[in-house]
Short mmCIF file of C-alpha atoms in Angstrom, two decimals:
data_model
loop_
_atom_site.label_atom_id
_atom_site.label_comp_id
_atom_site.label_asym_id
_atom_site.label_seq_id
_atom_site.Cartn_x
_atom_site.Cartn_y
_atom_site.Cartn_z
CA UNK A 103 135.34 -4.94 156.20
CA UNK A 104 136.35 -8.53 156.92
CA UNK A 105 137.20 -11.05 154.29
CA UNK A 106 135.80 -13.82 155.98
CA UNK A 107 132.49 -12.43 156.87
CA UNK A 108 132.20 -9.74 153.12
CA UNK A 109 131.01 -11.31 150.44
CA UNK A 110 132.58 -11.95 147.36
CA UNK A 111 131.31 -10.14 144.22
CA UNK A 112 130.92 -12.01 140.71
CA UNK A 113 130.48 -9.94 138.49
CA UNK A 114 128.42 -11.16 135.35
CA UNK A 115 128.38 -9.23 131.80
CA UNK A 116 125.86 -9.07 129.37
CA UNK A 117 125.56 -9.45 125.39
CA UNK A 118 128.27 -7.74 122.92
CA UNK A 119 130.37 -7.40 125.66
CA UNK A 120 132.98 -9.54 128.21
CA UNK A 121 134.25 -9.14 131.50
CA UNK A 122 136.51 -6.23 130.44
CA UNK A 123 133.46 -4.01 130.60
CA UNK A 124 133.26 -3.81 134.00
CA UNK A 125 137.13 -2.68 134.24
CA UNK A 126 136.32 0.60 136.27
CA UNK A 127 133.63 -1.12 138.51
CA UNK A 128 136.42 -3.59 139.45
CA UNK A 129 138.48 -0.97 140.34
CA UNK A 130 136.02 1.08 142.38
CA UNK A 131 135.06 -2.27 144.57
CA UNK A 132 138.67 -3.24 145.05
CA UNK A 133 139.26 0.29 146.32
CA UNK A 134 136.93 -0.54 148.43
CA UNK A 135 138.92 -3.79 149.81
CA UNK A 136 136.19 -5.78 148.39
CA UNK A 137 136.77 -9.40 146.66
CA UNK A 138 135.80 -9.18 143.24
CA UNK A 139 135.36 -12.05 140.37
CA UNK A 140 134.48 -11.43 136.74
CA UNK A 141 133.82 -14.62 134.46
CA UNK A 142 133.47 -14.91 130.81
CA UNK A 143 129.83 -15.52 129.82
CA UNK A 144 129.79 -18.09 127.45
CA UNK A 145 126.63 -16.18 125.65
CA UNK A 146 125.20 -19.61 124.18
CA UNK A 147 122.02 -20.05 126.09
CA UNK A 148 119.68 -19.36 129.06
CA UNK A 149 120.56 -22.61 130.16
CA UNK A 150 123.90 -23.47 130.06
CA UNK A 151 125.04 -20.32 130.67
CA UNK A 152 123.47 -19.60 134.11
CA UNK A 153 124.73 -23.01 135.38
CA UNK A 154 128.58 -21.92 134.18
CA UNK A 155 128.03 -18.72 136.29
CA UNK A 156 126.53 -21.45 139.05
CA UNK A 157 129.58 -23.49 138.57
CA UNK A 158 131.68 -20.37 139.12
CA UNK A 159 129.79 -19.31 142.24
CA UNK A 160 130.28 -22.68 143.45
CA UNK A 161 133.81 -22.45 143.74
CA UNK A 162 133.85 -19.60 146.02
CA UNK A 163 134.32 -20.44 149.51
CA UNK A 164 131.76 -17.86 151.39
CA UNK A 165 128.82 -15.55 150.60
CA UNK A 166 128.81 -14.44 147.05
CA UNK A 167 126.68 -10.94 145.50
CA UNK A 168 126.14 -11.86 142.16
CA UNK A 169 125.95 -8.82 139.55
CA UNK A 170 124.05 -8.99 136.42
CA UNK A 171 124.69 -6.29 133.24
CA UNK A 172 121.61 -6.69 130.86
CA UNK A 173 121.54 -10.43 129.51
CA UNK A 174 123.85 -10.96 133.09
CA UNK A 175 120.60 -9.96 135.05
CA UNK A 176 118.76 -13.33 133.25
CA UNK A 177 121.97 -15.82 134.01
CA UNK A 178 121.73 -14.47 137.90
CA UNK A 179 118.02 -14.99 138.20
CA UNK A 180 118.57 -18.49 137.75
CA UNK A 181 122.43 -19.25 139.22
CA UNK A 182 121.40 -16.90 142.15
CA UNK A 183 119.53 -19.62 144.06
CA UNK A 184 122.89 -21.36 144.90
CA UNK A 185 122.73 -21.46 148.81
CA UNK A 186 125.74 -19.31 149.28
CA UNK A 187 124.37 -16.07 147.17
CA UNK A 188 123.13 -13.66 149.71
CA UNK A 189 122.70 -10.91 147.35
CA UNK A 190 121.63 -10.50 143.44
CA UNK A 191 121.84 -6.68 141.99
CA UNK A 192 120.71 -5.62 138.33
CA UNK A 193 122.90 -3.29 136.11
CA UNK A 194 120.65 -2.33 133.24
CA UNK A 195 119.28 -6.18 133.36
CA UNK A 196 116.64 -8.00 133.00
CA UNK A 197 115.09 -9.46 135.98
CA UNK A 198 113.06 -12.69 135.04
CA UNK A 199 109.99 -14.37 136.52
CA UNK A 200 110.68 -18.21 136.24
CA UNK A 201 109.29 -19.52 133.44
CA UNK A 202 109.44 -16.30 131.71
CA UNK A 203 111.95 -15.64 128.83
CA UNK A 204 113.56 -12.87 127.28
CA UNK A 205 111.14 -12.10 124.50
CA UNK A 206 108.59 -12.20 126.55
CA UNK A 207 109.15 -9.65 129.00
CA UNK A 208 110.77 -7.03 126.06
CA UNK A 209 107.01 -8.32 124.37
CA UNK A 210 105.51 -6.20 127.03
CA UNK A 211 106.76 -2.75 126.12
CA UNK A 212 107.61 -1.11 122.94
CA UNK A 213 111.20 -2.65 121.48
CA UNK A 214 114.33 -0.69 121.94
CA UNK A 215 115.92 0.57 118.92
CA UNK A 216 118.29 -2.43 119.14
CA UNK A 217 116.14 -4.93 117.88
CA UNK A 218 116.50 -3.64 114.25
CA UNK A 219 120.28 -3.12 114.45
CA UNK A 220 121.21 -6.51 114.69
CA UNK A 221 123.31 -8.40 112.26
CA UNK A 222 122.63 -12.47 111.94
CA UNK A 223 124.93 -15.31 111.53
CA UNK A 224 125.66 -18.61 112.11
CA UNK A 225 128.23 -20.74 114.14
CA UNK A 226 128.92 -24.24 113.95
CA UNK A 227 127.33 -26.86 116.54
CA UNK A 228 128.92 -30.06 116.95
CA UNK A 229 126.37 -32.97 115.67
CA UNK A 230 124.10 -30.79 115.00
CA UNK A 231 122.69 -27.37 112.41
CA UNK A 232 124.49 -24.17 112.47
CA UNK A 233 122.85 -22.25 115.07
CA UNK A 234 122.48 -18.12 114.89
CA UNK A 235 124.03 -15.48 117.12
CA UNK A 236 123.33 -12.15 116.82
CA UNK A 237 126.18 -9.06 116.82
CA UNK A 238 125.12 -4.69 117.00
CA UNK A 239 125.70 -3.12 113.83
CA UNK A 240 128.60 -1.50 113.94
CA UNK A 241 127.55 1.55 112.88
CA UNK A 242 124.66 1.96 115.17
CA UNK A 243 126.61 0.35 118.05
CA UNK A 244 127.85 3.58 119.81
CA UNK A 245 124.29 4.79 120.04
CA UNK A 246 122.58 2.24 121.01
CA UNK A 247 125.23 0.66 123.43
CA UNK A 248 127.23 3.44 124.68
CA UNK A 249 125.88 7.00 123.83
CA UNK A 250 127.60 8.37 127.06
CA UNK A 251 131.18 6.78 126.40
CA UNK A 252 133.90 8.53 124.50
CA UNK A 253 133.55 7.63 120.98
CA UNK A 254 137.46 6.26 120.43
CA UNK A 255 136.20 3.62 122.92
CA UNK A 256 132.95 2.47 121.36
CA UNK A 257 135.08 2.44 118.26
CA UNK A 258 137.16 -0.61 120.00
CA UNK A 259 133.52 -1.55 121.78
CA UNK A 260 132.28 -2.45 118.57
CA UNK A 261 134.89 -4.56 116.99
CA UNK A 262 134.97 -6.35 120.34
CA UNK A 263 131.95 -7.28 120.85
CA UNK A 264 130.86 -10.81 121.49
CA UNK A 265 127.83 -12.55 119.84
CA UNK A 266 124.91 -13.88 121.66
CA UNK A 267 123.40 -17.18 120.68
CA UNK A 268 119.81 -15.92 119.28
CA UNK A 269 117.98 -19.04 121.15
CA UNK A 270 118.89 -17.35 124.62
CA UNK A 271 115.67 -15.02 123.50
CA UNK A 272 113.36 -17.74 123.51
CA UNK A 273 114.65 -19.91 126.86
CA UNK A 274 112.60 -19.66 129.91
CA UNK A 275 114.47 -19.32 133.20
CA UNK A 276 114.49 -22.22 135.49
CA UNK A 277 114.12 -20.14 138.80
CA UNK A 278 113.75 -16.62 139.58
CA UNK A 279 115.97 -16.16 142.71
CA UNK A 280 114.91 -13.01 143.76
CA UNK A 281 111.58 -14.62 145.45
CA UNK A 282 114.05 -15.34 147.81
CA UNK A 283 117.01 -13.21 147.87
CA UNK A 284 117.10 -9.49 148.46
CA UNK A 285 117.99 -7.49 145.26
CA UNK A 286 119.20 -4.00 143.90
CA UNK A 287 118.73 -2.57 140.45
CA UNK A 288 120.08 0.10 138.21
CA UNK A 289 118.01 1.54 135.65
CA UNK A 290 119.37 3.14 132.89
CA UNK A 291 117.50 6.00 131.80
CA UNK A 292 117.95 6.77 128.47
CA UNK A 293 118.88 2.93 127.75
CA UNK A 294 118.64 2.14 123.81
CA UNK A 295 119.64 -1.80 123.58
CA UNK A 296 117.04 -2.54 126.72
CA UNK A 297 113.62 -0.27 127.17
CA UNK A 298 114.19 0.95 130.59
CA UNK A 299 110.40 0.22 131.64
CA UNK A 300 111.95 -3.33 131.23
CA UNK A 301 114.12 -2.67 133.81
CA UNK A 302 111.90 -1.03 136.32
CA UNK A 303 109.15 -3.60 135.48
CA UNK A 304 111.52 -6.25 136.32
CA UNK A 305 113.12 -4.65 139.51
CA UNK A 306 110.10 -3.50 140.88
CA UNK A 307 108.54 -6.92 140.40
CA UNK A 308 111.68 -8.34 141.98
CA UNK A 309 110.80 -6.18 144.99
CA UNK A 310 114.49 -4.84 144.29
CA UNK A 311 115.85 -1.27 145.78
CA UNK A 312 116.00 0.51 142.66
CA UNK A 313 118.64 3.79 141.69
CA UNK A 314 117.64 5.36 138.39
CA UNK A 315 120.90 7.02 136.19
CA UNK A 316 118.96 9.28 134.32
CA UNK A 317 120.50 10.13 131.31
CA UNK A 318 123.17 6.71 131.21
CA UNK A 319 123.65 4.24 128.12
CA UNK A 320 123.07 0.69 128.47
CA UNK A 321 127.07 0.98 128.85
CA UNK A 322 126.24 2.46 132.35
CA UNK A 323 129.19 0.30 134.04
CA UNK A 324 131.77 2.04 131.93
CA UNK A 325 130.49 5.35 131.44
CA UNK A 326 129.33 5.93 135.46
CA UNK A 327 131.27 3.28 137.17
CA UNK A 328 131.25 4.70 140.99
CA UNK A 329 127.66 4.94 140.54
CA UNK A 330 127.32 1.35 139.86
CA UNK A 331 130.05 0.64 142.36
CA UNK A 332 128.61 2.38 144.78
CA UNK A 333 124.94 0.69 144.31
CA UNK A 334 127.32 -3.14 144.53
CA UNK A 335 128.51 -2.01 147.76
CA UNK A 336 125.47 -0.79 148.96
CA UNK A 337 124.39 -5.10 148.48
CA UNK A 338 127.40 -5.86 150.04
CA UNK A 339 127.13 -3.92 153.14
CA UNK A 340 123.35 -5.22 153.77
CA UNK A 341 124.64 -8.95 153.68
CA UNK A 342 127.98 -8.48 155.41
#
């Protein structure tokens, strides 16, 4: 694999989560002689969010595959049309129409037990109200984030975690990139924080080439890392 002709993966994480969580995907694509980036996701919008991960993207010198873990698979949808992504692929993500927002594509399916295990608070805004962000219950985080992950590590998971800003539910994406890039998806079967018909509906709308992990937590990247390695490089050989 050349470095001059490979793309570079960026590698995006979701809610409750940063860029640590993709520590044995990052491994697996290095291995693999393959550049790899993983930002922090600032978490505080639809928005201003997706252009960070654009900013980030725009930095790179060469083709970029950008990766999306759940909330990640929104931020890409939009930051994905940057002219040098050549590739967008879904980890347990939601895959956007534009104009669409978060709450309404979860509003077509029944809710994931997440939705009432989340705890509320507020954070200051400069010049303006408090706004809310939204954290797992602690208790109920190793469940409904990572069933499949030893549970001395969704102990530390769950202190970790980082809050997501709860107006990211209600922004509508600017763009939906994959109208015109080619995408992959992962679907996580027995997902508890997204409904996994979310993430087929999405991916199959998308057009995306889809690999289901039956049986994998919405913590898929840590718990089956090759797997989701494997489905990266898979993006990364097509666009090469």
């Amino acid at each position: 694999m050349t470095t001059q002709q490979s793309p570079t993966v960026v590698l995006v994480h979701g809610a409750f989560a940063d860029a640590g969580s993709w520590a044995g995907v990052i491994t697996e694509l290095q291995g693999h002689g393959v550049a790899v980036v993983a930002p922090p996701n600032p978490l505080r919008g639809l928005a201003a969010d997706s252009a960070y991960i654009a900013s980030v993207v725009s930095r790179i010198d060469g083709p970029v595959v950008l990766v999306g873990h759940s909330y990640g698979g929104a931020l890409i949808t939009v930051a994905g049309t940057a002219e040098n992504v050549v590739g967008l692929v879904y980890v347990a993500a939601y895959a956007l129409e534009e104009g669409e927002s978060l709450g309404e594509l979860q509003g077509r399916f029944p809710l994931s037990p997440l939705v009432s295990n989340l705890d509320e608070s507020t954070y200051p805004v400069p010049g303006a109200e408090p706004a809310v962000e939204v954290t797992i219950k602690a208790g109920a985080f190793p469940q409904i984030f990572a069933a499949d992950v030893a549970e001395s590590v969704t102990r530390v998971l769950a202190v970790a975690q980082r809050p997501l800003a709860a107006g990211a539910f209600t922004e509508t994406a600017a763009a939906a990139a994959w109208k015109t890039k080619p995408s992959w998806a992962l679907v996580a079967g027995a997902d508890q924080a997204i409904n996994p018909d979310v993430e087929r509906f999405g991916a199959e709308r998308a057009g995306a080439t889809v690999v289901e992990a039956d049986g994998a937590s919405h913590a898929v990247a840590v718990s089956r890392p090759k797997a989701v390695a494997e489905l990266i490089l898979d993006a990364v050989r097509a666009t090469s």
